[in-house]
Coordinates of C-alpha atoms in Angstrom, one line a residue:
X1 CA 10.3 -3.2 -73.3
X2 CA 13.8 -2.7 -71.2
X3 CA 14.6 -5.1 -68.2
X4 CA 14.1 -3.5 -64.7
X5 CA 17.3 -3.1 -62.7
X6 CA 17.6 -5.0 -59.8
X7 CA 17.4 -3.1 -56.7
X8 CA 19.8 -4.1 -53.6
X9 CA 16.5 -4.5 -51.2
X10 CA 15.6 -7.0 -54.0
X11 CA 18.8 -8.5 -53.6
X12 CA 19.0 -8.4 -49.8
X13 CA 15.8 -10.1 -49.7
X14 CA 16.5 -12.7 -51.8
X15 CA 19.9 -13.4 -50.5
X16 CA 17.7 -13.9 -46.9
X17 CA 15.7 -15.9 -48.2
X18 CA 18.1 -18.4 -49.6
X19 CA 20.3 -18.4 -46.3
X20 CA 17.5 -19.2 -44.3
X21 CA 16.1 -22.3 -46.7
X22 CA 19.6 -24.1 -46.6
X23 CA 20.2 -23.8 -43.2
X24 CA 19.9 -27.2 -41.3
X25 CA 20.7 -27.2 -37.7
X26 CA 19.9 -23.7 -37.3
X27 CA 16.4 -23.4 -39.0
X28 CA 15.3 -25.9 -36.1
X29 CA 16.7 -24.0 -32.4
X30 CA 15.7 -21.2 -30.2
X31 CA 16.1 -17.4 -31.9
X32 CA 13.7 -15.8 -29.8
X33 CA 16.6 -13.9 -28.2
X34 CA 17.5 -12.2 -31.3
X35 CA 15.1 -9.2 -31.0
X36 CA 17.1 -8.4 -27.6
X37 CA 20.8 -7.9 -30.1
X38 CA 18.3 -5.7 -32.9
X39 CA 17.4 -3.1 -30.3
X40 CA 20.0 -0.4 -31.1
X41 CA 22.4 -2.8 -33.3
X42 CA 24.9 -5.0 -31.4
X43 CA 28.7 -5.3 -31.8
X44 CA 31.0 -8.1 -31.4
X45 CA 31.6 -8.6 -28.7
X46 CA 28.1 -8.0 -27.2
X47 CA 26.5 -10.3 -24.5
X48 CA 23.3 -11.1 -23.5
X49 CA 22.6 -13.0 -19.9
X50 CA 20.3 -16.2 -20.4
X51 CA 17.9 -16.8 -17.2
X52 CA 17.7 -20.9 -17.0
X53 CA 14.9 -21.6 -15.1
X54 CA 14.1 -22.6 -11.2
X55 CA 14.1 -25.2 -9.5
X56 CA 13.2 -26.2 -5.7
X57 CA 13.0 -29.1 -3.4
X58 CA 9.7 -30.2 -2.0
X59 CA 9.7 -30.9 1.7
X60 CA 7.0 -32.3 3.6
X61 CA 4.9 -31.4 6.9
X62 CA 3.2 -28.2 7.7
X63 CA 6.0 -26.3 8.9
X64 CA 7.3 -23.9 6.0
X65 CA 10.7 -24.6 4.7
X66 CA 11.7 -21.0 2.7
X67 CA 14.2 -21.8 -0.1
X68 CA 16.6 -19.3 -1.3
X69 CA 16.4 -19.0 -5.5
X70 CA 18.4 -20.5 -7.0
X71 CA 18.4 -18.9 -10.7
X72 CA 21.1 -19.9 -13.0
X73 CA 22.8 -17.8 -16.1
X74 CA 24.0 -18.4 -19.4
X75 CA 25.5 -16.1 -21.5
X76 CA 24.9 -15.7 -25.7
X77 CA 27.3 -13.4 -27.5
X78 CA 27.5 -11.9 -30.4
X79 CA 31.2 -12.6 -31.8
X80 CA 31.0 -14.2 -35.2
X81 CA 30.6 -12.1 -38.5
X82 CA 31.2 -14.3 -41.6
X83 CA 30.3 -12.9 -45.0
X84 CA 30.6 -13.9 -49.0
X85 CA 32.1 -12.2 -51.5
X86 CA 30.2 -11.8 -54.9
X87 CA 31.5 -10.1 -57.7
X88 CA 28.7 -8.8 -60.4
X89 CA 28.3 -6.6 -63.1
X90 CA 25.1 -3.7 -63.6
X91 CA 24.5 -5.8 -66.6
X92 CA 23.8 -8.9 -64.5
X93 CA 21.2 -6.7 -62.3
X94 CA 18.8 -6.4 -65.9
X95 CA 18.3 -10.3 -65.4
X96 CA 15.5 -11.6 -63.8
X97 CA 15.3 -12.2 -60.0
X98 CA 15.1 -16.0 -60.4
X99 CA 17.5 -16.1 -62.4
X100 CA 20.2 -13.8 -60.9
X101 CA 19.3 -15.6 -57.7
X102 CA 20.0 -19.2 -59.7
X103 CA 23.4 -18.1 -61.1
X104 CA 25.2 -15.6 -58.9
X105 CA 23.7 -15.8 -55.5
X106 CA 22.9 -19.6 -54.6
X107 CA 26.0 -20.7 -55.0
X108 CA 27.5 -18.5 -52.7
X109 CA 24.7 -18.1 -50.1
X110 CA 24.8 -21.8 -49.6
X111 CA 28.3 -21.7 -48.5
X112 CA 27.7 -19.1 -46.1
X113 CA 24.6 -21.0 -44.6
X114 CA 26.8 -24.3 -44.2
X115 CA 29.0 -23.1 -42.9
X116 CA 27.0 -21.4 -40.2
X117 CA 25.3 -24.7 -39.3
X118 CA 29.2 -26.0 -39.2
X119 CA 29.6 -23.7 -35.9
X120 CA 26.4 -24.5 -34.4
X121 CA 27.3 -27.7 -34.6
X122 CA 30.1 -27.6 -32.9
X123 CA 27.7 -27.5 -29.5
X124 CA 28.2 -30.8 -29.5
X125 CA 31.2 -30.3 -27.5
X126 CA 29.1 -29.2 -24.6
X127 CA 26.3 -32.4 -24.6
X128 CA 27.1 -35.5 -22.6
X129 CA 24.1 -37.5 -23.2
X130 CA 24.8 -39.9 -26.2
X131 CA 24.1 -43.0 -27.6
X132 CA 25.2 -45.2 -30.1
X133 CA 28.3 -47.1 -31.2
X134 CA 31.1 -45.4 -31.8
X135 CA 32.7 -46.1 -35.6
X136 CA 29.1 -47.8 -37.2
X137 CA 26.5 -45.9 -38.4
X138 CA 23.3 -45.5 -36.5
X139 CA 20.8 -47.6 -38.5
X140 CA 18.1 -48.5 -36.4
X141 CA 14.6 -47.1 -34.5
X142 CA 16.1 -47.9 -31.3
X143 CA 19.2 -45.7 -31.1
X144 CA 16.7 -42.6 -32.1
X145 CA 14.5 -44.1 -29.3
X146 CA 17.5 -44.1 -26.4
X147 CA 18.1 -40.6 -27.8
X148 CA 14.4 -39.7 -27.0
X149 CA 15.0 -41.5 -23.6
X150 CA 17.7 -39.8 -22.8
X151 CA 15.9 -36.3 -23.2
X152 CA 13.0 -37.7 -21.3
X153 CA 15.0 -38.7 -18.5
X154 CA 16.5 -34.6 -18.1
X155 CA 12.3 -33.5 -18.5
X156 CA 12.7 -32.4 -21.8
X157 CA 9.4 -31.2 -23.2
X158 CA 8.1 -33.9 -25.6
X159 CA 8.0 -31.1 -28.7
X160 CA 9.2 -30.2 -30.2
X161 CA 12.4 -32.3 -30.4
X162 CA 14.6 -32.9 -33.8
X163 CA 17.5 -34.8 -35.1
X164 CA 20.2 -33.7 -37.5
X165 CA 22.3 -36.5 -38.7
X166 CA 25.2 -37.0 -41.7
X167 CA 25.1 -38.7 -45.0
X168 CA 26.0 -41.8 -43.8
X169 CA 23.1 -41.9 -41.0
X170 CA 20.5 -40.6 -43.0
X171 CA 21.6 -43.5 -45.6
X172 CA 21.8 -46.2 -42.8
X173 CA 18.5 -45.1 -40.7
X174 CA 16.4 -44.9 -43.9
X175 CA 16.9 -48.7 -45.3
X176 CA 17.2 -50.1 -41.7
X177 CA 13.6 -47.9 -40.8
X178 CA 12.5 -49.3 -44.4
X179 CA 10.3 -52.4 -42.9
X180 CA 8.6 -50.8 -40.5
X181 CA 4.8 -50.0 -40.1
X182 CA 4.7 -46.5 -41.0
X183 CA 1.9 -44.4 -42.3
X184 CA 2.4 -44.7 -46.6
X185 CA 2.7 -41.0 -46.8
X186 CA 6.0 -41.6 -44.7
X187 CA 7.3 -44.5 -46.8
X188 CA 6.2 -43.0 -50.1
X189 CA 8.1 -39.8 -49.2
X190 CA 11.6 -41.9 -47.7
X191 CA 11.6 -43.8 -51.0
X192 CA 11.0 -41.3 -53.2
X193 CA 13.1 -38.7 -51.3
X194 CA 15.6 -41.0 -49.8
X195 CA 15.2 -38.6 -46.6
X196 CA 14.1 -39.6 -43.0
X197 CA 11.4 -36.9 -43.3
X198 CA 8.6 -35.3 -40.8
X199 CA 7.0 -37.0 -37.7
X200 CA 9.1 -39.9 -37.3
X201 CA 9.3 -41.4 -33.7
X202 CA 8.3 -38.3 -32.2
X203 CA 10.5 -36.2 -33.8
X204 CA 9.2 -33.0 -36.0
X205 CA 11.7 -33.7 -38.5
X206 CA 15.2 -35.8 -39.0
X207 CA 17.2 -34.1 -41.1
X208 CA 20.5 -35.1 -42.9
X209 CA 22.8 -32.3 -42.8
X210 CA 26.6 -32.1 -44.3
X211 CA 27.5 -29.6 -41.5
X212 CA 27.4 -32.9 -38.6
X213 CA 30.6 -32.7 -37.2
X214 CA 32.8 -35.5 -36.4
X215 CA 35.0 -35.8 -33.2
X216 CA 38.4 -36.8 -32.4
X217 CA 38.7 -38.5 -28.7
X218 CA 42.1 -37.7 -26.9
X219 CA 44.9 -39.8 -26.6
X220 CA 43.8 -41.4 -23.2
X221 CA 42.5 -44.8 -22.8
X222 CA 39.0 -45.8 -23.3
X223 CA 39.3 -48.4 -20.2
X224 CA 41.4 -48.6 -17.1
X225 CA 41.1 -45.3 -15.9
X226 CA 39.7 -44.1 -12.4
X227 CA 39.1 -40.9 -10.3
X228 CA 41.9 -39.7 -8.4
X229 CA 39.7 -37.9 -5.8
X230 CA 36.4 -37.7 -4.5
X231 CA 34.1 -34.6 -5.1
X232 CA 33.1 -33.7 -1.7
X233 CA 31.1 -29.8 -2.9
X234 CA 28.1 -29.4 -4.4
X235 CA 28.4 -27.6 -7.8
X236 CA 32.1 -28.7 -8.2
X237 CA 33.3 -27.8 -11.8
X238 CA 36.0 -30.3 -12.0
X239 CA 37.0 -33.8 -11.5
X240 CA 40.2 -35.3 -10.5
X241 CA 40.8 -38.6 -12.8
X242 CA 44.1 -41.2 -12.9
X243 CA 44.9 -41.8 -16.9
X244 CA 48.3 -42.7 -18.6
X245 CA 51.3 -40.2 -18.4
X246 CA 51.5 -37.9 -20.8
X247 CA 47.6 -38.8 -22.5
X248 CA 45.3 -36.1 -23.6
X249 CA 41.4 -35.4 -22.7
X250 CA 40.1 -33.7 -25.6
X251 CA 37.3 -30.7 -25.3
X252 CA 34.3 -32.8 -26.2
X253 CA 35.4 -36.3 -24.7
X254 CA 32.3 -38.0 -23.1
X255 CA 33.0 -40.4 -20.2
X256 CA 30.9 -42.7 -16.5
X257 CA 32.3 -42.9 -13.4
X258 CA 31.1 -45.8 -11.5
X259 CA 28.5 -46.1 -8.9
X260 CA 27.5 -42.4 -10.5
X261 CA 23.8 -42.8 -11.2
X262 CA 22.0 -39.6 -13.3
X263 CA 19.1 -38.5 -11.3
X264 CA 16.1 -37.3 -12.7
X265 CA 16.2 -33.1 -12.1
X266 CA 12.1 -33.7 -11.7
X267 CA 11.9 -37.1 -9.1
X268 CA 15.7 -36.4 -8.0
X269 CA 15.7 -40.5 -8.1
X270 CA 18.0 -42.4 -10.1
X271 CA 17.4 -43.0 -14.1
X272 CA 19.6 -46.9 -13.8
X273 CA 21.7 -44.9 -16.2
X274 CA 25.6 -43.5 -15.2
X275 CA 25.8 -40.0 -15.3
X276 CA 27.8 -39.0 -18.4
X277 CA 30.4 -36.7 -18.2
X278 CA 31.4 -34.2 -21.1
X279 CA 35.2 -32.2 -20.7
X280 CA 34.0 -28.7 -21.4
X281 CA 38.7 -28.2 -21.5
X282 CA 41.4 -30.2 -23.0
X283 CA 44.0 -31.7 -20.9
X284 CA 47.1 -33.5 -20.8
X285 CA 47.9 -35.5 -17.9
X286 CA 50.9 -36.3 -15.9
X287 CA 49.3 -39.6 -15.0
X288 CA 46.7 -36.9 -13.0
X289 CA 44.3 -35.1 -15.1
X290 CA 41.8 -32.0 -13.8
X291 CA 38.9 -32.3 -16.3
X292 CA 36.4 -29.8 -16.0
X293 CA 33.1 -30.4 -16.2
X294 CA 29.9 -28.4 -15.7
X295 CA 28.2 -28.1 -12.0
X296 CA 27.8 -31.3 -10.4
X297 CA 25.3 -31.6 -7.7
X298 CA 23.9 -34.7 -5.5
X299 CA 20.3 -35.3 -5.1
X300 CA 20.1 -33.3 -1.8
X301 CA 20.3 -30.3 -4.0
X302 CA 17.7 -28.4 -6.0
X303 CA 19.7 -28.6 -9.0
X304 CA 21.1 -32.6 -9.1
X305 CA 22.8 -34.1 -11.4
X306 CA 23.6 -37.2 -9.8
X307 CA 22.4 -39.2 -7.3
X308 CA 25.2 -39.4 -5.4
X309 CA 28.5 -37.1 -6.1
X310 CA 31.9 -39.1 -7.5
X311 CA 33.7 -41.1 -5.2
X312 CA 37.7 -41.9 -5.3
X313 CA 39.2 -44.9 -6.8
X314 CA 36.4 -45.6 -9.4
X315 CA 36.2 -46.8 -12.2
X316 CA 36.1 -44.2 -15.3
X317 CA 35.1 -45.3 -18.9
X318 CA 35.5 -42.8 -21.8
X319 CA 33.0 -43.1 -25.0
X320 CA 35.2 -44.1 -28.0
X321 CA 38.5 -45.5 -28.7
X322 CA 42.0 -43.6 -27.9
X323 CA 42.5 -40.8 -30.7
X324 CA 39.1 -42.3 -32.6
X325 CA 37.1 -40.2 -34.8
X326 CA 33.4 -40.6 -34.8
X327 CA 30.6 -38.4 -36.3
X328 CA 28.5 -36.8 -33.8
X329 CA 24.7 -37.0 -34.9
X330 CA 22.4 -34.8 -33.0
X331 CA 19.4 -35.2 -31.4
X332 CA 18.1 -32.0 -29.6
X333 CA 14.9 -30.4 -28.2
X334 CA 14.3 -26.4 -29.7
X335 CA 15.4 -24.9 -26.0
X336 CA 18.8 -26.7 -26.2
X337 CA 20.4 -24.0 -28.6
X338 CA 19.8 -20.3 -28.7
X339 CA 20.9 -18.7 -31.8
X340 CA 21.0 -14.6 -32.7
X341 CA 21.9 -12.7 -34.9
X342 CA 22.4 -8.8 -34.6
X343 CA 22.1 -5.8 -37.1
X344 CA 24.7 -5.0 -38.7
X345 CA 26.0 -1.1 -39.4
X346 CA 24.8 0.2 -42.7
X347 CA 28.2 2.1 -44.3
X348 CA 27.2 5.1 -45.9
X349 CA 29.0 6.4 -49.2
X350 CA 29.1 3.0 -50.7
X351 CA 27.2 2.0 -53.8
X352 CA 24.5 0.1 -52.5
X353 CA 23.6 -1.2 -48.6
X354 CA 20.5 -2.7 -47.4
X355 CA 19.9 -4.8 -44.4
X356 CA 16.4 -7.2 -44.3
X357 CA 15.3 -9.4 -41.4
X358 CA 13.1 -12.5 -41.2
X359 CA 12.2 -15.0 -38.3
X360 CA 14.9 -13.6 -36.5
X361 CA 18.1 -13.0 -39.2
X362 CA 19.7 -10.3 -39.6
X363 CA 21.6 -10.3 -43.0
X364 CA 23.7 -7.3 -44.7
X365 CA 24.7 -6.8 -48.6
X366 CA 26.9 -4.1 -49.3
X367 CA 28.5 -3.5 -52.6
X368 CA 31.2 -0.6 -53.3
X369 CA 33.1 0.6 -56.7
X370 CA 36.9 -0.4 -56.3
X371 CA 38.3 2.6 -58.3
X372 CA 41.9 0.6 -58.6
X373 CA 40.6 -2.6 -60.2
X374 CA 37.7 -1.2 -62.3
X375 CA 35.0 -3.5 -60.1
X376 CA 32.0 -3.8 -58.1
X377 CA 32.9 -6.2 -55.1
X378 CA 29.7 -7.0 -53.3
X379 CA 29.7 -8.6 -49.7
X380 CA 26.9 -10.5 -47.5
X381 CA 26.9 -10.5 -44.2
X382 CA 25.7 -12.1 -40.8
X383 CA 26.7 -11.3 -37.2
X384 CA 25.7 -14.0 -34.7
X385 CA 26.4 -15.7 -31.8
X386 CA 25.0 -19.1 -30.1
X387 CA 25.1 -21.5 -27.3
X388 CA 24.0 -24.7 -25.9
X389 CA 22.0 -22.6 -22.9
X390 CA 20.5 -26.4 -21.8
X391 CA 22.9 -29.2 -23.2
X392 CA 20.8 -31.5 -20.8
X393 CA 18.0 -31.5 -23.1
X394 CA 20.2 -32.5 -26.5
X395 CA 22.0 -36.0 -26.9
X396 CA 24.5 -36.9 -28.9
X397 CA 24.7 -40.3 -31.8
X398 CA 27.6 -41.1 -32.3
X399 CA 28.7 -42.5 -35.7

């Protein structure tokens, strides 16, 4: 009895399927703004306007105090379209799904899917919350833990939260976690998987991913440092700091000022903790450096940050050694990161085009006859865009 050809729908489907099984990162944030890209079929380019939610102050007495909204935006576009190239014969398409699935696709997919957690990683650069030490490993329950606090503290709800973390992490936390009290399922499945696993510490899973990306500090100091200014408006988008001539702030850089307690966005009271900063801009300084930051408000405000906003002559730490490099573990609740993906245009006069969706992405194979080499080049393709829409709820381990 002949083989059945393979049809591209098959393939599509497949292909899909394996994308969304090795993504990391990505499997585990928000896509529900995907369906709002699929409408008519976005373009790069296209944006979509993120509504983060209210918030109010309470005042007392009878008398009615009316508040103004005060509605923030984000924005999600669409501008990246990465794709694979696979190269394969009609005589491959007679094999078994399984097995065409095993040999040509897999290998390829998998690339594409890394490297899309690779990007969505790179959100780290707009989270200032983090923990750890800098150059070791994490390795213990309580650096997960001050992550968790961390979220708490900025009224993250308690689920569901996750943590993606590198080789070297995933090694460290699973022997260090190895004595604890945990349920046997938990242990049995660590030692036999040598993965951190489901339910641990109140996450829904801590994954080990290779896509963690690792950051390189600027040139400035970590220590001896202050702020050249004082921050006298609410929702002030930069800061004014005193560092050596000629040193760099990299985009990513985490630093405290002193005295500059985090409030609390629910109590508006202080957490004990400083308020960590995150350059959202690189800069190099001529002694002066303008670092901006995102919106900084005082607890008088509906939207605080801080307790109090940044005074002059202060103190300013950064996180990490001049020019260190240090992987950045994540630790993130599902609302931190919206992710979407948009439809992409089905050619027509090609040789085969099919486009399948599933829990919100959009992949495209299209394969075409190359007359002047005597091929079939086949390509897969995604269109998405993302961004860290509420970096307050996601901290940073740094590694």
């Amino acid at each position: 009895m002949a083989n059945s050809l393979l049809t591209i729908d098959m393939i599509t489907r497949k292909s899909l399927e394996i994308l969304e099984n090795n993504l990391v990162i990505t499997r585990n944030v928000n896509r529900q703004y995907d369906d709002s890209f699929a409408v008519e079929g976005a373009k790069i380019g296209s944006t979509l306007r993120i509504r983060l939610p209210d918030r109010a102050l309470v005042t007392d007495g009878a008398a009615l105090q009316v508040q103004d909204d005060n509605e923030q935006f984000t924005t999600l576009t669409v501008s990246t379209q990465q794709h694979v190239g696979i190269n394969f014969t009609s005589a491959e398409l007679t094999m078994q799904l399984d097995d065409f699935a095993e040999r040509v696709l897999k290998p390829r997919i998998s690339q594409l899917a890394s490297t899309v957690d690779a990007n969505v990683a790179n959100t780290y650069k707009q989270i200032g919350n983090s923990v750890g030490s800098p150059g070791n490993a994490p390795s213990t329950a309580l650096v997960l833990l001050q992550a968790q606090q961390k979220l708490n503290e900025n009224a993250a709800t308690m689920s569901p939260r996750y943590a993606t973390v590198n080789p070297a992490a995933n090694a460290a936390l699973v022997n260090g976690l190895s004595g604890f009290f945990n349920p046997t399922d938990v242990i049995s499945r660590q030692f036999k998987n040598g993965m951190m696993g489901e339910q641990v510490l109140g996450y829904e899973e801590v994954n080990m991913s290779q896509s963690i990306k690792v950051h390189t500090c600027g040139t400035r100091a970590a220590t001896g440092n202050t702020t050249g200014a004082a921050v006298t408006a609410e929702g002030a988008t930069t800061l004014t700091l005193t560092v050596g001539s000629g040193e760099t702030i990299t985009v990513g850089d985490v630093f405290t000022i002193a005295d500059c307690f985090a409030a609390n966005p629910q109590t508006r009271e202080s957490t004990g903790s400083l308020f960590q900063f995150v350059a959202l801009a690189s800069s190099t300084t001529t002694t002066t450096a303008t670092v901006t930051v995102a919106p900084i408000f005082s607890a008088a405000n509906a939207l605080c940050t801080v307790v109090s906003l940044p005074a002059t002559a202060k103190a300013v730490i950064f996180v990490g050694a001049a020019s260190g490099q240090f992987a950045q573990n994540m630790v993130y609740h599902r609302d931190d990161i919206a992710f979407a993906t948009a439809d992409l245009l089905l050619p027509q006069g090609v040789d085969m085009a099919s486009r399948a969706v599933h829990n919100g992405i959009s992949l495209r194979v299209v394969r075409q006859y190359d007359i002047n080499n005597d091929r079939m080049p086949c390509r897969v393709d995604v269109l998405y865009g993302f961004n860290a829409i509420r970096p307050q709820m996601a901290c940073r381990i740094f590694g």
